[in-house]
mmCIF file of C-alpha atoms in Angstrom:
data_model
loop_
_atom_site.group_PDB
_atom_site.id
_atom_site.type_symbol
_atom_site.label_atom_id
_atom_site.label_comp_id
_atom_site.label_asym_id
_atom_site.label_seq_id
_atom_site.Cartn_x
_atom_site.Cartn_y
_atom_site.Cartn_z
ATOM 1 C CA UNK A 1 115.463 92.527 36.107
ATOM 2 C CA UNK A 2 116.742 89.744 38.492
ATOM 3 C CA UNK A 3 115.027 86.243 38.351
ATOM 4 C CA UNK A 4 113.492 87.161 41.774
ATOM 5 C CA UNK A 5 111.976 90.243 40.326
ATOM 6 C CA UNK A 6 110.264 88.283 37.797
ATOM 7 C CA UNK A 7 108.681 86.129 40.417
ATOM 8 C CA UNK A 8 107.447 89.412 42.124
ATOM 9 C CA UNK A 9 106.103 90.495 38.910
ATOM 10 C CA UNK A 10 104.080 87.294 38.504
ATOM 11 C CA UNK A 11 102.468 87.979 41.972
ATOM 12 C CA UNK A 12 101.790 91.440 41.064
ATOM 13 C CA UNK A 13 100.098 90.498 37.686
ATOM 14 C CA UNK A 14 97.881 88.239 39.772
ATOM 15 C CA UNK A 15 97.106 90.721 42.294
ATOM 16 C CA UNK A 16 96.267 93.310 39.650
ATOM 17 C CA UNK A 17 93.422 90.906 38.669
ATOM 18 C CA UNK A 18 92.098 90.199 42.218
ATOM 19 C CA UNK A 19 92.832 93.285 44.264
ATOM 20 C CA UNK A 20 89.307 94.402 44.348
ATOM 21 C CA UNK A 21 88.336 91.385 46.655
ATOM 22 C CA UNK A 22 90.740 92.712 49.287
ATOM 23 C CA UNK A 23 90.364 96.574 48.864
ATOM 24 C CA UNK A 24 87.325 96.967 50.948
ATOM 25 C CA UNK A 25 88.412 94.895 53.849
ATOM 26 C CA UNK A 26 91.897 96.662 53.666
ATOM 27 C CA UNK A 27 90.030 100.086 54.230
ATOM 28 C CA UNK A 28 87.087 98.966 56.328
ATOM 29 C CA UNK A 29 88.845 96.871 58.970
ATOM 30 C CA UNK A 30 91.071 99.730 60.143
ATOM 31 C CA UNK A 31 87.911 101.858 60.379
ATOM 32 C CA UNK A 32 85.899 99.240 62.385
ATOM 33 C CA UNK A 33 88.837 98.334 64.635
ATOM 34 C CA UNK A 34 89.577 102.082 65.391
ATOM 35 C CA UNK A 35 85.895 102.667 66.304
ATOM 36 C CA UNK A 36 85.413 99.457 68.250
ATOM 37 C CA UNK A 37 88.529 99.309 70.196
ATOM 38 C CA UNK A 38 90.158 102.873 70.116
ATOM 39 C CA UNK A 39 86.693 104.974 70.536
ATOM 40 C CA UNK A 40 84.439 102.303 72.052
ATOM 41 C CA UNK A 41 86.625 100.627 74.527
ATOM 42 C CA UNK A 42 88.696 103.788 74.993
ATOM 43 C CA UNK A 43 85.701 105.603 76.317
ATOM 44 C CA UNK A 44 85.781 103.216 79.420
ATOM 45 C CA UNK A 45 89.542 103.689 80.050
ATOM 46 C CA UNK A 46 89.632 106.791 82.052
ATOM 47 C CA UNK A 47 92.973 108.371 82.203
ATOM 48 C CA UNK A 48 94.338 106.356 79.277
ATOM 49 C CA UNK A 49 97.376 104.240 79.702
ATOM 50 C CA UNK A 50 100.481 105.796 81.197
ATOM 51 C CA UNK A 51 98.933 109.168 80.642
ATOM 52 C CA UNK A 52 98.330 108.617 76.984
ATOM 53 C CA UNK A 53 94.738 108.525 75.630
ATOM 54 C CA UNK A 54 93.721 105.035 74.909
ATOM 55 C CA UNK A 55 93.006 105.674 71.326
ATOM 56 C CA UNK A 56 96.618 107.055 70.773
ATOM 57 C CA UNK A 57 98.059 104.320 72.882
ATOM 58 C CA UNK A 58 96.363 101.422 71.013
ATOM 59 C CA UNK A 59 96.797 102.479 67.386
ATOM 60 C CA UNK A 60 100.546 101.608 67.120
ATOM 61 C CA UNK A 61 99.794 98.168 68.476
ATOM 62 C CA UNK A 62 96.981 97.767 65.936
ATOM 63 C CA UNK A 63 99.191 98.743 63.156
ATOM 64 C CA UNK A 64 101.914 96.178 64.081
ATOM 65 C CA UNK A 65 99.209 93.531 64.687
ATOM 66 C CA UNK A 66 97.767 94.319 61.235
ATOM 67 C CA UNK A 67 101.177 93.746 59.657
ATOM 68 C CA UNK A 68 101.177 90.306 61.425
ATOM 69 C CA UNK A 69 97.824 89.504 60.232
ATOM 70 C CA UNK A 70 98.618 90.277 56.774
ATOM 71 C CA UNK A 71 101.712 88.384 56.908
ATOM 72 C CA UNK A 72 99.941 85.296 58.130
ATOM 73 C CA UNK A 73 97.236 85.620 55.531
ATOM 74 C CA UNK A 74 99.676 85.669 52.680
ATOM 75 C CA UNK A 75 102.017 82.897 54.120
ATOM 76 C CA UNK A 76 99.538 80.378 54.821
ATOM 77 C CA UNK A 77 96.832 79.210 52.238
ATOM 78 C CA UNK A 78 98.593 80.820 49.352
ATOM 79 C CA UNK A 79 101.800 78.946 50.069
ATOM 80 C CA UNK A 80 100.156 75.709 50.713
ATOM 81 C CA UNK A 81 97.991 75.978 47.654
ATOM 82 C CA UNK A 82 100.995 76.731 45.428
ATOM 83 C CA UNK A 83 102.668 73.409 46.618
ATOM 84 C CA UNK A 84 99.567 71.189 46.989
ATOM 85 C CA UNK A 85 96.799 72.414 44.669
ATOM 86 C CA UNK A 86 97.875 74.869 42.068
ATOM 87 C CA UNK A 87 101.483 73.385 41.959
ATOM 88 C CA UNK A 88 102.873 76.986 40.951
ATOM 89 C CA UNK A 89 106.063 76.503 42.742
ATOM 90 C CA UNK A 90 106.813 73.253 40.898
ATOM 91 C CA UNK A 91 106.200 75.111 37.680
ATOM 92 C CA UNK A 92 108.407 77.905 38.753
ATOM 93 C CA UNK A 93 111.066 75.438 39.619
ATOM 94 C CA UNK A 94 110.968 73.823 36.217
ATOM 95 C CA UNK A 95 111.910 77.317 34.724
ATOM 96 C CA UNK A 96 115.534 78.618 35.124
ATOM 97 C CA UNK A 97 114.800 79.855 38.604
ATOM 98 C CA UNK A 98 116.523 79.177 41.907
ATOM 99 C CA UNK A 99 114.811 78.348 45.093
ATOM 100 C CA UNK A 100 116.078 81.695 46.448
ATOM 101 C CA UNK A 101 114.329 83.373 43.428
ATOM 102 C CA UNK A 102 111.126 81.585 44.018
ATOM 103 C CA UNK A 103 111.017 82.243 47.737
ATOM 104 C CA UNK A 104 112.356 85.632 47.644
ATOM 105 C CA UNK A 105 109.947 86.992 44.879
ATOM 106 C CA UNK A 106 106.958 85.687 46.798
ATOM 107 C CA UNK A 107 108.267 87.188 50.208
ATOM 108 C CA UNK A 108 108.661 90.539 48.234
ATOM 109 C CA UNK A 109 105.060 90.396 47.257
ATOM 110 C CA UNK A 110 104.021 89.623 50.901
ATOM 111 C CA UNK A 111 105.942 92.567 52.156
ATOM 112 C CA UNK A 112 104.098 94.659 49.420
ATOM 113 C CA UNK A 113 100.746 93.437 50.872
ATOM 114 C CA UNK A 114 102.016 94.084 54.338
ATOM 115 C CA UNK A 115 103.001 97.699 53.545
ATOM 116 C CA UNK A 116 99.636 98.267 51.910
ATOM 117 C CA UNK A 117 97.726 97.150 54.878
ATOM 118 C CA UNK A 118 99.887 99.089 57.304
ATOM 119 C CA UNK A 119 99.604 102.330 55.242
ATOM 120 C CA UNK A 120 95.979 102.163 55.207
ATOM 121 C CA UNK A 121 95.747 101.709 58.949
ATOM 122 C CA UNK A 122 98.136 104.706 59.500
ATOM 123 C CA UNK A 123 96.001 106.818 57.095
ATOM 124 C CA UNK A 124 92.817 105.902 58.929
ATOM 125 C CA UNK A 125 94.700 106.874 62.292
ATOM 126 C CA UNK A 126 95.500 110.136 60.766
ATOM 127 C CA UNK A 127 91.860 110.940 60.107
ATOM 128 C CA UNK A 128 90.952 109.919 63.779
ATOM 129 C CA UNK A 129 93.641 112.488 65.096
ATOM 130 C CA UNK A 130 95.687 109.587 66.570
ATOM 131 C CA UNK A 131 99.017 110.812 64.956
ATOM 132 C CA UNK A 132 101.055 113.229 67.000
ATOM 133 C CA UNK A 133 104.517 112.686 65.929
ATOM 134 C CA UNK A 134 106.700 113.200 62.603
ATOM 135 C CA UNK A 135 108.244 109.835 63.428
ATOM 136 C CA UNK A 136 104.890 108.051 62.883
ATOM 137 C CA UNK A 137 105.918 106.813 59.147
ATOM 138 C CA UNK A 138 108.734 104.772 60.888
ATOM 139 C CA UNK A 139 105.881 102.453 61.997
ATOM 140 C CA UNK A 140 105.727 101.411 58.248
ATOM 141 C CA UNK A 141 109.309 100.135 58.444
ATOM 142 C CA UNK A 142 108.694 98.491 61.650
ATOM 143 C CA UNK A 143 105.542 96.714 60.072
ATOM 144 C CA UNK A 144 107.816 95.478 57.335
ATOM 145 C CA UNK A 145 110.245 94.022 59.723
ATOM 146 C CA UNK A 146 107.724 92.370 62.030
ATOM 147 C CA UNK A 147 105.837 91.080 58.967
ATOM 148 C CA UNK A 148 109.003 89.522 57.583
ATOM 149 C CA UNK A 149 109.812 88.152 61.126
ATOM 150 C CA UNK A 150 106.436 86.400 61.118
ATOM 151 C CA UNK A 151 105.712 85.530 57.382
ATOM 152 C CA UNK A 152 109.192 83.703 56.929
ATOM 153 C CA UNK A 153 108.775 81.033 59.531
ATOM 154 C CA UNK A 154 105.054 80.681 58.689
ATOM 155 C CA UNK A 155 106.071 80.146 54.969
ATOM 156 C CA UNK A 156 108.501 77.230 56.415
ATOM 157 C CA UNK A 157 105.435 75.788 58.253
ATOM 158 C CA UNK A 158 102.863 76.040 55.419
ATOM 159 C CA UNK A 159 105.531 74.374 53.075
ATOM 160 C CA UNK A 160 105.791 71.503 55.646
ATOM 161 C CA UNK A 161 102.070 70.627 56.215
ATOM 162 C CA UNK A 162 99.823 69.058 53.614
ATOM 163 C CA UNK A 163 96.311 69.823 54.805
ATOM 164 C CA UNK A 164 94.770 73.243 55.632
ATOM 165 C CA UNK A 165 93.611 71.929 58.915
ATOM 166 C CA UNK A 166 97.121 72.453 60.231
ATOM 167 C CA UNK A 167 96.871 76.128 59.284
ATOM 168 C CA UNK A 168 93.791 76.410 61.226
ATOM 169 C CA UNK A 169 95.770 74.940 64.263
ATOM 170 C CA UNK A 170 98.332 77.593 63.720
ATOM 171 C CA UNK A 171 95.861 80.319 63.816
ATOM 172 C CA UNK A 172 93.962 79.253 66.763
ATOM 173 C CA UNK A 173 97.026 78.227 69.042
ATOM 174 C CA UNK A 174 99.848 80.657 67.826
ATOM 175 C CA UNK A 175 98.580 83.465 65.890
ATOM 176 C CA UNK A 176 95.570 84.550 68.248
ATOM 177 C CA UNK A 177 97.358 84.240 71.621
ATOM 178 C CA UNK A 178 100.128 86.195 70.070
ATOM 179 C CA UNK A 179 97.682 88.940 68.970
ATOM 180 C CA UNK A 180 96.011 89.076 72.416
ATOM 181 C CA UNK A 181 99.006 89.027 74.665
ATOM 182 C CA UNK A 182 101.708 91.065 72.910
ATOM 183 C CA UNK A 183 100.649 94.553 74.328
ATOM 184 C CA UNK A 184 98.462 95.530 71.502
ATOM 185 C CA UNK A 185 95.368 96.061 73.618
ATOM 186 C CA UNK A 186 96.728 96.300 77.277
ATOM 187 C CA UNK A 187 100.239 96.606 78.694
ATOM 188 C CA UNK A 188 101.808 93.293 79.300
ATOM 189 C CA UNK A 189 102.810 94.261 82.675
ATOM 190 C CA UNK A 190 99.394 93.354 83.781
ATOM 191 C CA UNK A 191 99.983 89.680 82.727
ATOM 192 C CA UNK A 192 101.487 86.934 85.073
ATOM 193 C CA UNK A 193 105.303 86.728 84.897
ATOM 194 C CA UNK A 194 105.115 83.521 82.766
ATOM 195 C CA UNK A 195 102.942 85.120 80.158
ATOM 196 C CA UNK A 196 105.097 88.043 80.179
ATOM 197 C CA UNK A 197 108.144 85.878 79.200
ATOM 198 C CA UNK A 198 105.997 84.346 76.379
ATOM 199 C CA UNK A 199 105.157 88.018 75.192
ATOM 200 C CA UNK A 200 108.806 88.910 75.242
ATOM 201 C CA UNK A 201 109.814 85.750 73.110
ATOM 202 C CA UNK A 202 107.211 86.598 70.485
ATOM 203 C CA UNK A 203 108.147 88.901 67.547
ATOM 204 C CA UNK A 204 104.993 90.951 67.675
ATOM 205 C CA UNK A 205 105.694 92.617 71.038
ATOM 206 C CA UNK A 206 108.833 93.993 69.809
ATOM 207 C CA UNK A 207 107.070 95.506 66.810
ATOM 208 C CA UNK A 208 104.349 96.846 68.964
ATOM 209 C CA UNK A 209 106.964 98.529 71.338
ATOM 210 C CA UNK A 210 108.904 99.997 68.411
ATOM 211 C CA UNK A 211 105.647 101.321 66.708
ATOM 212 C CA UNK A 212 104.473 102.869 69.985
ATOM 213 C CA UNK A 213 107.603 104.635 70.371
ATOM 214 C CA UNK A 214 107.584 106.033 66.809
ATOM 215 C CA UNK A 215 103.871 107.067 67.005
ATOM 216 C CA UNK A 216 104.279 108.673 70.353
ATOM 217 C CA UNK A 217 107.557 110.457 69.493
ATOM 218 C CA UNK A 218 109.485 108.671 72.345
ATOM 219 C CA UNK A 219 113.142 107.682 72.104
ATOM 220 C CA UNK A 220 113.490 103.856 71.964
ATOM 221 C CA UNK A 221 117.049 103.830 73.443
ATOM 222 C CA UNK A 222 118.969 100.636 73.798
ATOM 223 C CA UNK A 223 115.803 98.773 74.162
ATOM 224 C CA UNK A 224 114.874 99.814 70.615
ATOM 225 C CA UNK A 225 118.195 98.401 69.425
ATOM 226 C CA UNK A 226 117.496 95.023 71.046
ATOM 227 C CA UNK A 227 113.936 95.122 69.451
ATOM 228 C CA UNK A 228 115.471 95.539 65.841
ATOM 229 C CA UNK A 229 118.211 92.948 66.402
ATOM 230 C CA UNK A 230 115.690 90.455 67.713
ATOM 231 C CA UNK A 231 113.314 90.881 64.736
ATOM 232 C CA UNK A 232 116.309 90.744 62.386
ATOM 233 C CA UNK A 233 117.119 87.278 64.143
ATOM 234 C CA UNK A 234 113.531 85.997 63.531
ATOM 235 C CA UNK A 235 113.864 87.234 59.904
ATOM 236 C CA UNK A 236 117.116 85.402 59.382
ATOM 237 C CA UNK A 237 115.942 82.145 61.047
ATOM 238 C CA UNK A 238 112.599 82.190 59.281
ATOM 239 C CA UNK A 239 114.400 82.750 55.833
ATOM 240 C CA UNK A 240 116.650 79.844 56.662
ATOM 241 C CA UNK A 241 113.842 77.549 57.664
ATOM 242 C CA UNK A 242 111.734 78.441 54.501
ATOM 243 C CA UNK A 243 114.670 78.095 52.102
ATOM 244 C CA UNK A 244 115.432 74.665 53.712
ATOM 245 C CA UNK A 245 111.858 73.528 53.261
ATOM 246 C CA UNK A 246 111.398 74.821 49.783
ATOM 247 C CA UNK A 247 114.822 73.316 48.646
ATOM 248 C CA UNK A 248 113.724 69.837 50.030
ATOM 249 C CA UNK A 249 110.412 70.073 48.295
ATOM 250 C CA UNK A 250 111.476 71.605 44.984
ATOM 251 C CA UNK A 251 114.944 70.255 44.321
ATOM 252 C CA UNK A 252 115.014 66.788 43.167
#
């Protein structure tokens, strides 16, 4: 095993002891969201969106949004606590581990949690009859990409702040607007032009568009390639920022 794999094993062992606390919400939240938005709100959207029933149209966006929410949840308070309260990162740095091993192992665990959440949501979507394409499993790959694109810079932010009050600011002024205005619940074409540009700049919209193409069996074309390259750029930039912050705090 590589050093990074041992760090991943550490997080998996911890999760084996605590998974029950999140198992219920992982299964119940997709069900409630599907009922509330897909079925409840969808009943008032006559004709669907672009000729697609609202439930079928919203599910891909919800899967991508769920991946982002899981990424944010794992990249905020756990990272801050490992620096400020539990000092786990400092203990790992005292062992023969590089900064890349510590960061990479924790990021790998975050991707594991993202994959679990997205898979649960896709499974609930199958039960609701909202999956009509054999390309639908590709939404899991998209979820990993958009989750990484959001988690990496969030880790950098969480390793920079020293109080969880700053995490609440991040959720209120960054995560919530991104979830609302990235095409998850309605087409961004209905937004003013300025907000559309904001949506295009955020990684979630690119993940939503890719997931929607996969779930509906549409060819993404050159725009799909742009989505992938843009998300990979966010991943690379986020990794660099997080690695720089970890090195500054852990390497004396």
